[in-house]
Amino acid sequence: MQGRLSAWLVKYGLIHRFLGFDYQGIETLQIKPEDWPSIAVILYVYGYNYLRSQCAYDVAPGGLLASVYHLTRIGYGVDQPEE
């Protein structure tokens, strides 16, 4: 099963890895550091206009650093914005 956002990224040839859904049903994607700028711009155009950093952690000692971000659509009159 693939999420709506992941399917949209595949449609436009944007490289990522779908990791499933978190406990709230929000899609989780893995994006390589070199692909992040282009995907961030595309998501902004798609309507995700608010970025917040959740956390960062070492994947392994001396290894890669993983960062977790939430991209959210903020709009007037919306009680539950899409993340």
PDB file of C-alpha atoms in Angstrom:
ATOM      1  CA  MET A   1       0.000   0.000   0.000  1.00  0.00           C
ATOM      2  CA  GLN A   2       1.281   3.455  -0.898  1.00  0.00           C
ATOM      3  CA  GLY A   3       0.181   6.817   0.433  1.00  0.00           C
ATOM      4  CA  ARG A   4      -1.373   9.581  -1.640  1.00  0.00           C
ATOM      5  CA  LEU A   5       1.680  11.839  -1.437  1.00  0.00           C
ATOM      6  CA  SER A   6       4.088   9.029  -2.286  1.00  0.00           C
ATOM      7  CA  ALA A   7       1.988   8.098  -5.319  1.00  0.00           C
ATOM      8  CA  TRP A   8       2.031  11.739  -6.414  1.00  0.00           C
ATOM      9  CA  LEU A   9       5.836  11.885  -6.100  1.00  0.00           C
ATOM     10  CA  VAL A  10       6.164   8.672  -8.147  1.00  0.00           C
ATOM     11  CA  LYS A  11       3.906  10.139 -10.833  1.00  0.00           C
ATOM     12  CA  TYR A  12       6.352  13.027 -11.273  1.00  0.00           C
ATOM     13  CA  GLY A  13       9.479  10.863 -11.073  1.00  0.00           C
ATOM     14  CA  LEU A  14      10.681  12.186  -7.705  1.00  0.00           C
ATOM     15  CA  ILE A  15      12.891   9.650  -5.981  1.00  0.00           C
ATOM     16  CA  HIS A  16      11.970   8.656  -2.456  1.00  0.00           C
ATOM     17  CA  ARG A  17      11.185   5.597  -0.379  1.00  0.00           C
ATOM     18  CA  PHE A  18       7.763   5.095   1.165  1.00  0.00           C
ATOM     19  CA  LEU A  19       8.170   3.865   4.759  1.00  0.00           C
ATOM     20  CA  GLY A  20       4.524   3.479   5.661  1.00  0.00           C
ATOM     21  CA  PHE A  21       2.299   5.453   7.988  1.00  0.00           C
ATOM     22  CA  ASP A  22       2.940   6.617  11.542  1.00  0.00           C
ATOM     23  CA  TYR A  23       0.517   6.014  14.419  1.00  0.00           C
ATOM     24  CA  GLN A  24      -1.575   9.024  13.311  1.00  0.00           C
ATOM     25  CA  GLY A  25      -1.827   7.845   9.712  1.00  0.00           C
ATOM     26  CA  ILE A  26       0.697  10.378   8.373  1.00  0.00           C
ATOM     27  CA  GLU A  27       2.878   9.191   5.505  1.00  0.00           C
ATOM     28  CA  THR A  28       6.538   8.648   6.245  1.00  0.00           C
ATOM     29  CA  LEU A  29       9.036   9.065   3.407  1.00  0.00           C
ATOM     30  CA  GLN A  30      12.779   8.596   3.178  1.00  0.00           C
ATOM     31  CA  ILE A  31      14.511  11.143   0.962  1.00  0.00           C
ATOM     32  CA  LYS A  32      18.223  11.271   0.175  1.00  0.00           C
ATOM     33  CA  PRO A  33      19.925  14.537   1.191  1.00  0.00           C
ATOM     34  CA  GLU A  34      20.738  15.449  -2.423  1.00  0.00           C
ATOM     35  CA  ASP A  35      17.070  15.039  -3.437  1.00  0.00           C
ATOM     36  CA  TRP A  36      15.626  17.041  -0.540  1.00  0.00           C
ATOM     37  CA  PRO A  37      15.787  20.563  -2.126  1.00  0.00           C
ATOM     38  CA  SER A  38      13.881  19.597  -5.284  1.00  0.00           C
ATOM     39  CA  ILE A  39      11.265  17.594  -3.380  1.00  0.00           C
ATOM     40  CA  ALA A  40      10.806  20.397  -0.834  1.00  0.00           C
ATOM     41  CA  VAL A  41      10.146  22.905  -3.632  1.00  0.00           C
ATOM     42  CA  ILE A  42       7.700  20.561  -5.369  1.00  0.00           C
ATOM     43  CA  LEU A  43       5.841  19.929  -2.110  1.00  0.00           C
ATOM     44  CA  TYR A  44       5.621  23.678  -1.518  1.00  0.00           C
ATOM     45  CA  VAL A  45       4.077  24.104  -4.963  1.00  0.00           C
ATOM     46  CA  TYR A  46       1.706  21.220  -4.117  1.00  0.00           C
ATOM     47  CA  GLY A  47       0.517  23.237  -1.113  1.00  0.00           C
ATOM     48  CA  TYR A  48       2.669  22.127   1.810  1.00  0.00           C
ATOM     49  CA  ASN A  49       3.573  25.593   3.062  1.00  0.00           C
ATOM     50  CA  TYR A  50       4.816  24.956   6.594  1.00  0.00           C
ATOM     51  CA  LEU A  51       7.904  22.967   7.561  1.00  0.00           C
ATOM     52  CA  ARG A  52       8.754  22.054  11.112  1.00  0.00           C
ATOM     53  CA  SER A  53      11.658  20.010  12.306  1.00  0.00           C
ATOM     54  CA  GLN A  54      10.673  17.271  14.711  1.00  0.00           C
ATOM     55  CA  CYS A  55      14.054  15.797  15.601  1.00  0.00           C
ATOM     56  CA  ALA A  56      17.397  14.557  14.365  1.00  0.00           C
ATOM     57  CA  TYR A  57      19.376  11.523  15.471  1.00  0.00           C
ATOM     58  CA  ASP A  58      22.443   9.462  14.579  1.00  0.00           C
ATOM     59  CA  VAL A  59      21.525   6.358  12.611  1.00  0.00           C
ATOM     60  CA  ALA A  60      24.752   4.728  13.827  1.00  0.00           C
ATOM     61  CA  PRO A  61      27.758   6.013  15.769  1.00  0.00           C
ATOM     62  CA  GLY A  62      29.839   8.011  13.309  1.00  0.00           C
ATOM     63  CA  GLY A  63      27.264   7.280  10.609  1.00  0.00           C
ATOM     64  CA  LEU A  64      24.483   9.182   8.932  1.00  0.00           C
ATOM     65  CA  LEU A  65      22.319  11.766  10.660  1.00  0.00           C
ATOM     66  CA  ALA A  66      18.580  11.287  10.165  1.00  0.00           C
ATOM     67  CA  SER A  67      16.269  14.303  10.385  1.00  0.00           C
ATOM     68  CA  VAL A  68      12.527  14.115  10.811  1.00  0.00           C
ATOM     69  CA  TYR A  69      10.368  16.901   9.392  1.00  0.00           C
ATOM     70  CA  HIS A  70       6.655  17.468   9.215  1.00  0.00           C
ATOM     71  CA  LEU A  71       5.381  19.222   6.117  1.00  0.00           C
ATOM     72  CA  THR A  72       1.951  20.705   6.693  1.00  0.00           C
ATOM     73  CA  ARG A  73      -0.677  22.497   4.638  1.00  0.00           C
ATOM     74  CA  ILE A  74      -1.730  25.555   6.616  1.00  0.00           C
ATOM     75  CA  GLY A  75      -4.830  27.469   5.521  1.00  0.00           C
ATOM     76  CA  TYR A  76      -7.485  29.762   6.910  1.00  0.00           C
ATOM     77  CA  GLY A  77     -10.391  28.064   8.625  1.00  0.00           C
ATOM     78  CA  VAL A  78      -8.732  24.639   8.763  1.00  0.00           C
ATOM     79  CA  ASP A  79      -8.938  22.883  12.124  1.00  0.00           C
ATOM     80  CA  GLN A  80      -6.933  19.796  11.180  1.00  0.00           C
ATOM     81  CA  PRO A  81      -4.251  20.719   8.612  1.00  0.00           C
ATOM     82  CA  GLU A  82      -2.956  17.958   6.354  1.00  0.00           C
ATOM     83  CA  GLU A  83       0.555  16.750   7.250  1.00  0.00           C
TER      84      GLU A  83
END
